[in-house]
Short mmCIF file of C-alpha atoms and ligand atoms in Angstrom, two decimals:
data_model
loop_
_atom_site.label_atom_id
_atom_site.label_comp_id
_atom_site.label_asym_id
_atom_site.label_seq_id
_atom_site.Cartn_x
_atom_site.Cartn_y
_atom_site.Cartn_z
CA UNK A 30 -18.01 1.02 -47.52
CA UNK A 31 -21.17 3.07 -47.93
CA UNK A 32 -23.87 1.79 -50.23
CA UNK A 33 -26.38 3.68 -52.32
CA UNK A 34 -29.76 3.76 -50.63
CA UNK A 35 -32.68 3.78 -53.05
CA UNK A 36 -35.39 6.40 -52.63
CA UNK A 37 -38.29 5.23 -50.43
CA UNK A 38 -40.74 6.28 -53.19
CA UNK A 39 -40.98 6.68 -56.97
CA UNK A 40 -39.34 9.64 -58.73
CA UNK A 41 -42.76 11.08 -59.58
CA UNK A 42 -44.23 10.71 -56.09
CA UNK A 43 -43.31 14.20 -54.90
CA UNK A 44 -44.69 16.02 -57.95
CA UNK A 45 -45.60 18.85 -58.28
CA UNK A 46 -43.68 19.95 -55.17
CA UNK A 47 -40.43 18.37 -56.44
CA UNK A 48 -40.32 17.27 -60.06
CA UNK A 49 -39.15 13.92 -61.36
CA UNK A 50 -36.27 15.69 -63.07
CA UNK A 51 -35.07 17.41 -59.91
CA UNK A 52 -35.36 14.24 -57.87
CA UNK A 53 -33.57 12.13 -60.46
CA UNK A 54 -30.63 14.57 -60.57
CA UNK A 55 -30.66 15.09 -56.82
CA UNK A 56 -30.65 11.40 -55.93
CA UNK A 57 -29.07 9.87 -59.02
CA UNK A 58 -26.25 12.39 -59.53
CA UNK A 59 -25.65 14.54 -56.43
CA UNK A 60 -26.37 11.97 -53.72
CA UNK A 61 -24.74 9.08 -55.61
CA UNK A 62 -21.74 11.35 -56.24
CA UNK A 63 -21.34 11.89 -52.49
CA UNK A 64 -21.49 8.12 -51.85
CA UNK A 65 -18.87 7.39 -54.49
CA UNK A 66 -16.54 10.17 -53.37
CA UNK A 67 -16.94 9.14 -49.71
CA UNK A 68 -15.94 5.57 -50.55
CA UNK A 69 -12.96 6.82 -52.52
CA UNK A 70 -11.70 8.86 -49.54
CA UNK A 71 -12.65 6.51 -46.71
CA UNK A 72 -9.62 5.37 -44.68
CA UNK A 73 -9.29 1.56 -44.76
CA UNK A 74 -9.65 1.25 -41.00
CA UNK A 75 -13.06 2.97 -41.10
CA UNK A 76 -14.54 0.83 -43.86
CA UNK A 77 -16.49 -1.46 -41.54
CA UNK A 78 -17.93 1.26 -39.33
CA UNK A 79 -21.50 2.41 -39.85
CA UNK A 80 -22.14 5.84 -41.30
CA UNK A 81 -22.88 7.58 -38.00
CA UNK A 82 -19.60 6.27 -36.55
CA UNK A 83 -17.68 7.47 -39.60
CA UNK A 84 -19.20 10.95 -39.25
CA UNK A 85 -18.16 11.01 -35.59
CA UNK A 86 -14.64 9.74 -36.32
CA UNK A 87 -14.16 12.26 -39.14
CA UNK A 88 -15.49 15.13 -37.03
CA UNK A 89 -13.36 14.19 -34.00
CA UNK A 90 -10.28 13.67 -36.17
CA UNK A 91 -10.92 16.89 -38.09
CA UNK A 92 -10.78 14.91 -41.35
CA UNK A 93 -12.85 17.43 -43.33
CA UNK A 94 -12.57 15.81 -46.79
CA UNK A 95 -14.14 12.60 -45.44
CA UNK A 96 -16.51 14.44 -43.11
CA UNK A 97 -17.96 16.57 -45.91
CA UNK A 98 -18.71 13.63 -48.22
CA UNK A 99 -20.01 11.24 -45.57
CA UNK A 100 -22.11 13.88 -43.82
CA UNK A 101 -23.65 14.77 -47.18
CA UNK A 102 -24.54 11.09 -47.69
CA UNK A 103 -26.27 10.93 -44.30
CA UNK A 104 -27.97 14.32 -44.70
CA UNK A 105 -29.40 13.37 -48.08
CA UNK A 106 -30.71 9.99 -46.96
CA UNK A 107 -32.36 11.69 -43.99
CA UNK A 108 -33.80 14.43 -46.23
CA UNK A 109 -35.25 12.01 -48.80
CA UNK A 110 -36.76 9.82 -46.07
CA UNK A 111 -38.47 12.84 -44.52
CA UNK A 112 -40.58 13.72 -47.57
CA UNK A 113 -44.01 12.44 -48.51
CA UNK A 114 -47.20 13.63 -50.14
CA UNK A 115 -49.24 10.74 -48.70
CA UNK A 116 -52.18 11.68 -46.48
CA UNK A 117 -51.14 8.73 -44.32
CA UNK A 118 -47.94 10.57 -43.34
CA UNK A 119 -49.63 13.84 -42.38
CA UNK A 120 -50.98 13.08 -38.92
CA UNK A 121 -49.46 15.12 -36.11
CA UNK A 122 -50.41 13.73 -32.72
CA UNK A 123 -49.21 12.40 -29.38
CA UNK A 124 -45.79 13.40 -28.08
CA UNK A 125 -44.93 15.35 -31.24
CA UNK A 126 -48.01 17.54 -30.98
CA UNK A 127 -47.37 18.14 -27.27
CA UNK A 128 -43.81 19.27 -28.01
CA UNK A 129 -44.91 21.53 -30.85
CA UNK A 130 -47.47 23.18 -28.57
CA UNK A 131 -44.92 23.60 -25.79
CA UNK A 132 -42.09 24.97 -27.93
CA UNK A 133 -43.77 26.66 -30.93
CA UNK A 134 -47.35 27.22 -29.80
CA UNK A 135 -48.79 25.55 -32.90
CA UNK A 136 -47.91 23.78 -36.17
CA UNK A 137 -48.23 26.96 -38.26
CA UNK A 138 -45.70 28.75 -36.06
CA UNK A 139 -43.29 25.84 -36.40
CA UNK A 140 -43.70 25.94 -40.18
CA UNK A 141 -43.06 29.66 -40.37
CA UNK A 142 -39.95 29.26 -38.22
CA UNK A 143 -38.70 26.58 -40.66
CA UNK A 144 -39.28 28.97 -43.57
CA UNK A 145 -37.63 31.90 -41.85
CA UNK A 146 -34.58 29.71 -41.14
CA UNK A 147 -34.47 28.44 -44.74
CA UNK A 148 -34.48 32.01 -46.04
CA UNK A 149 -31.88 33.22 -43.55
CA UNK A 150 -29.29 30.56 -44.41
CA UNK A 151 -26.62 32.26 -46.50
CA UNK A 152 -25.33 30.01 -49.26
CA UNK A 153 -25.66 26.22 -49.22
CA UNK A 154 -26.80 24.24 -46.24
CA UNK A 155 -29.55 22.52 -44.32
CA UNK A 156 -32.47 23.45 -42.07
CA UNK A 157 -32.97 21.13 -39.12
CA UNK A 158 -35.73 20.25 -36.73
CA UNK A 159 -34.09 18.53 -33.77
CA UNK A 160 -34.84 17.43 -30.23
CA UNK A 161 -32.31 18.92 -27.83
CA UNK A 162 -32.58 18.59 -24.05
CA UNK A 163 -36.20 17.55 -24.43
CA UNK A 164 -37.14 20.62 -26.50
CA UNK A 165 -37.84 21.02 -30.20
CA UNK A 166 -35.39 23.35 -31.90
CA UNK A 167 -34.92 24.67 -35.42
CA UNK A 168 -31.61 25.82 -36.80
CA UNK A 169 -29.58 25.68 -39.96
CA UNK A 170 -26.11 24.43 -40.80
CA UNK A 171 -23.76 25.43 -43.55
CA UNK A 172 -22.54 23.20 -46.41
CA UNK A 173 -22.27 19.58 -45.12
CA UNK A 174 -22.41 20.35 -41.38
CA UNK A 175 -24.87 18.09 -39.60
CA UNK A 176 -26.31 17.47 -36.14
CA UNK A 177 -25.87 13.74 -36.79
CA UNK A 178 -23.64 12.30 -34.07
CA UNK A 179 -23.73 15.38 -31.83
CA UNK A 180 -24.21 14.44 -28.18
CA UNK A 181 -27.65 15.23 -26.81
CA UNK A 182 -29.13 16.14 -30.20
CA UNK A 183 -31.68 13.98 -32.00
CA UNK A 184 -32.29 15.02 -35.62
CA UNK A 185 -35.99 14.78 -36.52
CA UNK A 186 -36.26 16.31 -40.00
CA UNK A 187 -34.22 18.30 -42.50
CA UNK A 188 -34.64 20.51 -45.54
CA UNK A 189 -31.90 20.64 -48.15
CA UNK A 190 -31.36 24.29 -49.13
CA UNK A 191 -28.50 23.72 -51.54
CA UNK A 192 -29.45 25.21 -54.92
CA UNK A 193 -29.26 21.78 -56.57
CA UNK A 194 -32.32 20.82 -54.48
CA UNK A 195 -34.61 23.33 -56.20
CA UNK A 196 -33.00 25.20 -59.09
CA UNK A 197 -34.58 23.18 -61.93
CA UNK A 198 -38.07 23.69 -60.49
CA UNK A 199 -37.89 27.04 -58.73
CA UNK A 200 -34.71 28.69 -60.13
CA UNK A 201 -33.51 31.19 -57.52
CA UNK A 202 -36.77 31.19 -55.54
CA UNK A 203 -35.65 29.27 -52.47
CA UNK A 204 -38.60 30.57 -50.48
CA UNK A 205 -41.11 29.13 -52.98
CA UNK A 206 -39.39 25.74 -52.84
CA UNK A 207 -39.21 25.79 -49.04
CA UNK A 208 -42.83 26.90 -48.74
CA UNK A 209 -44.07 24.12 -51.01
CA UNK A 210 -42.09 21.46 -49.16
CA UNK A 211 -42.98 22.69 -45.69
CA UNK A 212 -46.67 23.11 -46.51
CA UNK A 213 -47.15 19.92 -48.52
CA UNK A 214 -44.31 17.42 -48.29
CA UNK A 215 -43.24 16.99 -44.68
CA UNK A 216 -43.50 13.37 -43.59
CA UNK A 217 -44.81 13.90 -40.07
CA UNK A 218 -44.92 10.17 -39.43
CA UNK A 219 -41.15 10.09 -40.06
CA UNK A 220 -40.70 12.88 -37.49
CA UNK A 221 -42.78 11.03 -34.90
CA UNK A 222 -40.84 7.82 -35.54
CA UNK A 223 -37.52 9.65 -35.01
CA UNK A 224 -38.87 11.17 -31.82
CA UNK A 225 -39.79 7.73 -30.49
CA UNK A 226 -36.54 6.07 -31.58
FE1 LIG B 321 -28.83 18.01 -51.92
#
């Protein structure tokens, strides 16, 4: 069974980039809804597996109803963990900085690639920064699709571009939401930790 993971910060901690109201709906209603629905649909024999195993089993078995709910649980936990407004989480150094320089030239270019990808995603989905074959890559996935559990791919960070992630604060202006998050709320320490893991 999957359990509800609390946010790693207070509901007001991402303001003004993401409001308390948005975060309370996003975590308390949307994310919790995915956890509950996933548990409802989870086959008995998968109940004791961890979430990454369940995603793999559902993907391999083409069990899309379970895959969609469980992947959304994982994607949301990863998304929430990757946000911070703390100065402490802003340092970009070491291996991460080397990779950014090698693959994107500089941090600003990486940020603009994230924004371009967020804008280009048609409909609901996710923007990903991943490590693949030793290189940093940015791409987007549709609906619940996730790089979690894909061989040779290490997810480092994600941006939720479903409308529920921004509509209360930014209405239809996805680019304003994405710009605010990418400029101010990326937890770079989280990215470095994922790189090292
Ligand atoms: Fe979401």
